[in-house]
Amino acid sequence: MKTKKVELVMQPPEIHWVGDGFRVHNFIPGGFHLEMERMNPFILLDYNSKYYFPPSDKPKGVGVHPHRGFETVSIAYKGRVAHHDSSGGGGVIGEGDVQWMTAASGILHKEYHEKNWSKQGGDFQMVQLWVNLPAKDKMSDPKYQPITNEMMGKVQLQDNGGILEIIAGSYHGIQGAASTFTPIHLINARLNKTGNAIFDFPASYNTALLVIEGSIIVNENEMVPADNLVLFENKGEIITISALENSIVLLMSGEPLNEPIAAHGPFVMNTRQEIMQAFSDFNQGKFGYLED
Ligand code: MN
């Protein structure tokens, strides 16, 4: 097997706000090298780099809004987030936890800082990924998978190098916690200083990593600091990372869907006609009801 070479290292784009609770760098599809198709099935990546929110009695966040045609995956590194949706899903995720919401045929949801956390304030750090669904599953039933840190597959690295948390997919036979519609590997590497890890992902899979904390060397030659994203070539399989200090790295790799993408706002379908149908269904209240 060959090394999967670095195609691009991307510094965090200018921040923008999602509601008043999420201060994000939009790596996908914000970067001109990273339009939705390039990292498909990962069609959006918003990253709230570590940011201090002062105490607030009114939880900050984003109010009721719809989604159709894909999944939203939220990974909390700092702070706590509460989620509610119109299919009855809901819960709170805290540091190290993940919520995997399948919007599929349509959902309304709201995402806020958890009430008590909001009252205290603190550092907040989170990733939200949108994972596209294949055409045949876009109109399936919504579902919600709360994935606590304990549920994830864990791999201890050699020489006290740290730990891998398998959110989805697998690593050397250790299975992740999430069920997915298409083959995806989503892994948090929590590396101690000088710790290293080796990954192999199929050459054809779209693959990237995001440095959440610390700084790392990728493939023994590319230094990558915190809050930078690395996109890999669709050639070769092997990626090595080694930590220059205690570091957290999110690795994502998925089989491309190779289906047309028609996206508008919170809807991601295959054709423009389906997007218009989504707006029509939403306006007719077919996504259910959720109190603001
Ligand atoms: Mn949302």
Short mmCIF file of C-alpha atoms and ligand atoms in Angstrom, two decimals:
data_model
loop_
_atom_site.label_atom_id
_atom_site.label_comp_id
_atom_site.label_asym_id
_atom_site.label_seq_id
_atom_site.Cartn_x
_atom_site.Cartn_y
_atom_site.Cartn_z
CA MET A 1 0.00 0.00 0.00
CA LYS A 2 1.09 3.53 -0.73
CA THR A 3 1.00 6.79 1.15
CA LYS A 4 -2.10 8.89 0.69
CA LYS A 5 -0.47 12.23 -0.06
CA VAL A 6 -1.61 15.63 1.17
CA GLU A 7 -3.47 17.50 -1.56
CA LEU A 8 -4.16 20.68 0.37
CA VAL A 9 -3.72 22.19 3.82
CA MET A 10 -6.46 24.69 4.51
CA GLN A 11 -6.30 27.41 7.15
CA PRO A 12 -9.57 28.18 8.92
CA PRO A 13 -11.80 30.40 6.74
CA GLU A 14 -13.23 33.64 8.16
CA ILE A 15 -15.80 32.94 10.84
CA HIS A 16 -19.51 33.41 10.46
CA TRP A 17 -22.35 32.90 12.91
CA VAL A 18 -25.01 30.20 12.76
CA GLY A 19 -27.74 31.67 14.95
CA ASP A 20 -26.08 33.33 17.94
CA GLY A 21 -24.57 30.15 19.38
CA PHE A 22 -22.22 28.75 16.77
CA ARG A 23 -19.19 30.72 15.61
CA VAL A 24 -17.99 28.62 12.73
CA HIS A 25 -15.34 28.28 10.09
CA ASN A 26 -17.09 26.77 7.07
CA PHE A 27 -14.46 24.49 5.50
CA ILE A 28 -16.94 22.68 3.25
CA PRO A 29 -18.39 24.00 0.95
CA GLY A 30 -16.78 27.33 1.87
CA GLY A 31 -13.36 26.71 0.40
CA PHE A 32 -13.14 26.91 -3.36
CA HIS A 33 -11.19 23.64 -3.39
CA LEU A 34 -13.84 22.00 -1.27
CA GLU A 35 -17.17 22.30 -3.00
CA MET A 36 -19.73 19.72 -1.87
CA GLU A 37 -18.71 17.14 -4.47
CA ARG A 38 -15.03 17.07 -3.49
CA MET A 39 -15.47 15.55 -0.02
CA ASN A 40 -18.81 13.87 -0.73
CA PRO A 41 -20.46 12.21 1.19
CA PHE A 42 -19.18 14.88 3.64
CA ILE A 43 -20.95 17.83 2.04
CA LEU A 44 -20.62 20.41 4.79
CA LEU A 45 -18.13 20.94 7.59
CA ASP A 46 -18.70 23.76 10.06
CA TYR A 47 -16.11 24.06 12.79
CA ASN A 48 -16.63 26.14 15.90
CA SER A 49 -12.99 26.54 16.96
CA LYS A 50 -12.51 26.99 20.70
CA TYR A 51 -14.33 30.15 21.73
CA TYR A 52 -15.36 31.50 25.11
CA PHE A 53 -19.05 32.21 25.59
CA PRO A 54 -19.83 34.37 28.64
CA PRO A 55 -22.66 33.25 30.94
CA SER A 56 -26.11 33.73 29.43
CA ASP A 57 -29.47 33.03 31.06
CA LYS A 58 -31.01 32.64 27.62
CA PRO A 59 -29.32 29.72 25.83
CA LYS A 60 -27.71 30.74 22.55
CA GLY A 61 -28.13 28.70 19.44
CA VAL A 62 -30.28 28.35 16.37
CA GLY A 63 -34.07 28.11 16.38
CA VAL A 64 -36.44 25.77 14.57
CA HIS A 65 -35.34 24.99 11.01
CA PRO A 66 -35.83 22.14 8.54
CA HIS A 67 -33.50 19.62 6.89
CA ARG A 68 -34.10 17.00 4.21
CA GLY A 69 -31.93 14.53 2.30
CA PHE A 70 -28.91 14.04 4.55
CA GLU A 71 -27.64 13.59 8.11
CA THR A 72 -26.24 16.15 10.56
CA VAL A 73 -23.46 14.88 12.79
CA SER A 74 -22.45 17.07 15.71
CA ILE A 75 -19.26 16.34 17.64
CA ALA A 76 -18.73 18.20 20.92
CA TYR A 77 -15.20 18.89 22.10
CA LYS A 78 -16.01 21.63 24.64
CA GLY A 79 -19.34 22.72 26.03
CA ARG A 80 -22.77 21.13 25.93
CA VAL A 81 -25.45 21.23 23.22
CA ALA A 82 -29.14 20.43 23.44
CA HIS A 83 -31.11 19.27 20.42
CA HIS A 84 -34.81 18.67 19.81
CA ASP A 85 -36.53 17.56 16.65
CA SER A 86 -40.02 17.10 15.27
CA SER A 87 -39.75 13.31 15.13
CA GLY A 88 -39.33 13.21 18.90
CA GLY A 89 -35.56 12.87 18.91
CA GLY A 90 -33.62 14.96 21.33
CA GLY A 91 -31.02 15.05 24.00
CA VAL A 92 -27.89 16.71 25.27
CA ILE A 93 -24.35 16.01 24.19
CA GLY A 94 -21.32 16.99 26.21
CA GLU A 95 -17.57 16.88 25.83
CA GLY A 96 -16.57 13.80 23.82
CA ASP A 97 -20.10 12.92 22.70
CA VAL A 98 -21.71 12.88 19.26
CA GLN A 99 -25.25 13.23 17.99
CA TRP A 100 -26.06 11.66 14.68
CA MET A 101 -29.34 12.93 13.28
CA THR A 102 -30.76 11.47 10.10
CA ALA A 103 -33.02 14.12 8.60
CA ALA A 104 -33.82 11.95 5.55
CA SER A 105 -37.42 12.68 4.41
CA GLY A 106 -37.62 15.76 6.58
CA ILE A 107 -37.27 17.05 10.06
CA LEU A 108 -37.53 20.28 12.01
CA HIS A 109 -35.01 20.79 14.74
CA LYS A 110 -33.38 23.36 17.00
CA GLU A 111 -29.88 23.39 18.39
CA TYR A 112 -28.94 25.33 21.52
CA HIS A 113 -26.29 25.53 24.19
CA GLU A 114 -27.55 23.40 27.05
CA LYS A 115 -29.36 25.57 29.63
CA ASN A 116 -27.18 25.03 32.67
CA TRP A 117 -23.97 25.16 30.68
CA SER A 118 -25.17 28.42 29.15
CA LYS A 119 -25.74 29.91 32.61
CA GLN A 120 -22.13 29.18 33.56
CA GLY A 121 -20.57 29.96 30.18
CA GLY A 122 -17.23 28.56 29.13
CA ASP A 123 -15.12 27.40 26.24
CA PHE A 124 -17.16 25.97 23.38
CA GLN A 125 -15.76 23.84 20.58
CA MET A 126 -17.71 21.71 18.16
CA VAL A 127 -17.82 20.23 14.66
CA GLN A 128 -20.94 19.81 12.58
CA LEU A 129 -20.71 17.58 9.54
CA TRP A 130 -23.42 17.02 6.95
CA VAL A 131 -23.30 13.49 5.58
CA ASN A 132 -25.13 13.03 2.29
CA LEU A 133 -27.58 10.17 1.80
CA PRO A 134 -27.80 8.05 -1.35
CA ALA A 135 -30.83 8.85 -3.52
CA LYS A 136 -32.59 5.65 -2.49
CA ASP A 137 -32.44 6.64 1.21
CA LYS A 138 -33.15 10.37 1.00
CA MET A 139 -36.86 9.92 1.70
CA SER A 140 -36.49 7.26 4.41
CA ASP A 141 -37.70 7.89 7.97
CA PRO A 142 -35.81 10.35 10.18
CA LYS A 143 -33.87 8.94 13.10
CA TYR A 144 -31.64 10.06 15.90
CA GLN A 145 -28.57 8.33 17.34
CA PRO A 146 -27.18 9.76 20.55
CA ILE A 147 -23.61 8.51 20.79
CA THR A 148 -21.95 8.97 24.13
CA ASN A 149 -18.20 8.68 24.40
CA GLU A 150 -18.47 5.31 26.20
CA MET A 151 -20.32 3.81 23.24
CA MET A 152 -17.50 4.44 20.78
CA GLY A 153 -15.00 1.77 19.81
CA LYS A 154 -11.67 2.47 21.53
CA VAL A 155 -8.15 1.61 20.45
CA GLN A 156 -5.18 2.20 22.75
CA LEU A 157 -2.15 3.22 20.73
CA GLN A 158 1.26 1.70 21.36
CA ASP A 159 3.85 3.31 23.62
CA ASN A 160 1.29 5.38 25.52
CA GLY A 161 0.61 7.19 22.25
CA GLY A 162 -2.99 7.96 23.07
CA ILE A 163 -6.38 6.62 22.12
CA LEU A 164 -8.58 6.38 19.04
CA GLU A 165 -12.33 6.81 19.38
CA ILE A 166 -14.21 5.15 16.55
CA ILE A 167 -17.38 7.15 16.01
CA ALA A 168 -18.33 5.38 12.75
CA GLY A 169 -16.77 2.75 10.54
CA SER A 170 -13.91 0.74 11.96
CA TYR A 171 -10.23 0.65 12.77
CA HIS A 172 -8.36 -2.69 12.69
CA GLY A 173 -11.60 -4.54 13.34
CA ILE A 174 -12.81 -2.29 16.16
CA GLN A 175 -16.27 -1.04 15.21
CA GLY A 176 -17.67 2.45 15.56
CA ALA A 177 -20.91 3.26 17.35
CA ALA A 178 -22.94 4.92 14.58
CA SER A 179 -24.92 3.10 11.94
CA THR A 180 -24.41 4.73 8.55
CA PHE A 181 -26.07 4.39 5.14
CA THR A 182 -22.83 4.26 3.16
CA PRO A 183 -19.28 3.28 4.15
CA ILE A 184 -17.76 6.02 6.33
CA HIS A 185 -14.92 6.11 8.81
CA LEU A 186 -15.10 8.86 11.41
CA ILE A 187 -12.42 8.71 14.07
CA ASN A 188 -11.15 10.99 16.83
CA ALA A 189 -7.44 10.52 17.52
CA ARG A 190 -6.47 11.80 20.96
CA LEU A 191 -2.70 11.70 20.83
CA ASN A 192 -0.20 12.28 23.60
CA LYS A 193 2.91 14.29 22.78
CA THR A 194 5.12 12.16 20.44
CA GLY A 195 2.27 9.66 20.03
CA ASN A 196 1.51 8.48 16.53
CA ALA A 197 -1.12 6.59 14.61
CA ILE A 198 -1.33 4.94 11.21
CA PHE A 199 -4.52 4.77 9.17
CA ASP A 200 -5.39 3.05 5.96
CA PHE A 201 -8.41 4.13 3.97
CA PRO A 202 -9.32 2.99 0.45
CA ALA A 203 -7.66 5.11 -2.24
CA SER A 204 -11.02 6.06 -3.76
CA TYR A 205 -12.52 7.34 -0.48
CA ASN A 206 -12.67 11.10 0.00
CA THR A 207 -10.50 11.73 3.03
CA ALA A 208 -9.60 14.68 5.23
CA LEU A 209 -8.53 15.45 8.77
CA LEU A 210 -9.06 18.44 11.03
CA VAL A 211 -6.64 19.32 13.81
CA ILE A 212 -8.83 20.18 16.79
CA GLU A 213 -6.09 20.64 19.40
CA GLY A 214 -2.33 20.76 19.34
CA SER A 215 -0.21 20.28 16.25
CA ILE A 216 0.83 17.25 14.24
CA ILE A 217 3.13 16.00 11.51
CA VAL A 218 1.27 14.31 8.65
CA ASN A 219 3.02 11.62 6.61
CA GLU A 220 6.31 12.49 8.30
CA ASN A 221 6.73 15.72 6.38
CA GLU A 222 3.86 18.17 6.74
CA MET A 223 3.44 20.16 9.96
CA VAL A 224 -0.19 21.06 10.55
CA PRO A 225 -1.28 23.38 13.38
CA ALA A 226 -4.59 23.51 15.26
CA ASP A 227 -7.74 24.49 13.37
CA ASN A 228 -6.28 23.53 9.98
CA LEU A 229 -7.87 20.99 7.64
CA VAL A 230 -5.90 18.57 5.50
CA LEU A 231 -7.41 17.18 2.30
CA PHE A 232 -5.82 14.00 0.92
CA GLU A 233 -5.39 12.81 -2.65
CA ASN A 234 -7.61 9.99 -3.94
CA LYS A 235 -4.52 7.88 -4.45
CA GLY A 236 -2.73 5.70 -1.95
CA GLU A 237 -4.12 4.39 1.33
CA ILE A 238 -1.77 5.07 4.23
CA ILE A 239 -1.82 8.17 6.43
CA THR A 240 0.49 8.62 9.39
CA ILE A 241 0.10 11.32 12.01
CA SER A 242 2.39 12.10 14.91
CA ALA A 243 1.77 14.61 17.66
CA LEU A 244 4.16 17.45 18.44
CA GLU A 245 2.18 18.11 21.62
CA ASN A 246 -0.97 16.64 23.14
CA SER A 247 -3.36 16.77 20.19
CA ILE A 248 -6.85 15.88 19.03
CA VAL A 249 -7.43 15.08 15.36
CA LEU A 250 -10.71 14.28 13.62
CA LEU A 251 -10.29 11.91 10.66
CA MET A 252 -13.04 11.46 8.10
CA SER A 253 -13.04 9.14 5.11
CA GLY A 254 -15.99 8.02 3.03
CA GLU A 255 -16.94 6.26 -0.15
CA PRO A 256 -18.06 8.87 -2.72
CA LEU A 257 -21.71 8.65 -3.71
CA ASN A 258 -21.26 9.65 -7.37
CA GLU A 259 -24.81 10.97 -7.63
CA PRO A 260 -25.82 14.49 -8.68
CA ILE A 261 -26.17 17.00 -5.83
CA ALA A 262 -28.86 19.67 -5.84
CA ALA A 263 -28.53 21.73 -2.69
CA HIS A 264 -30.36 24.76 -1.45
CA GLY A 265 -30.08 25.98 2.14
CA PRO A 266 -31.15 23.19 4.47
CA PHE A 267 -32.13 20.75 1.69
CA VAL A 268 -29.75 18.46 -0.20
CA MET A 269 -31.35 16.40 -2.93
CA ASN A 270 -30.41 15.06 -6.37
CA THR A 271 -32.46 17.30 -8.65
CA ARG A 272 -33.79 20.85 -8.70
CA GLN A 273 -37.31 19.44 -8.90
CA GLU A 274 -36.77 17.64 -5.57
CA ILE A 275 -35.54 20.87 -3.99
CA MET A 276 -38.70 22.67 -5.10
CA GLN A 277 -40.74 19.76 -3.69
CA ALA A 278 -38.88 20.12 -0.37
CA PHE A 279 -39.79 23.83 -0.14
CA SER A 280 -43.37 23.02 -1.04
CA ASP A 281 -43.63 20.21 1.54
CA PHE A 282 -42.00 22.40 4.19
CA ASN A 283 -44.42 25.27 3.47
CA GLN A 284 -47.34 22.85 3.73
CA GLY A 285 -46.22 21.72 7.19
CA LYS A 286 -45.24 18.21 6.09
CA PHE A 287 -42.07 18.29 8.19
CA GLY A 288 -44.10 18.09 11.37
CA TYR A 289 -44.25 20.59 14.20
CA LEU A 290 -41.75 21.77 16.77
CA GLU A 291 -42.33 24.48 19.36
CA ASP A 292 -39.83 27.33 19.22
MN MN B 1 -29.64 22.09 11.75
#
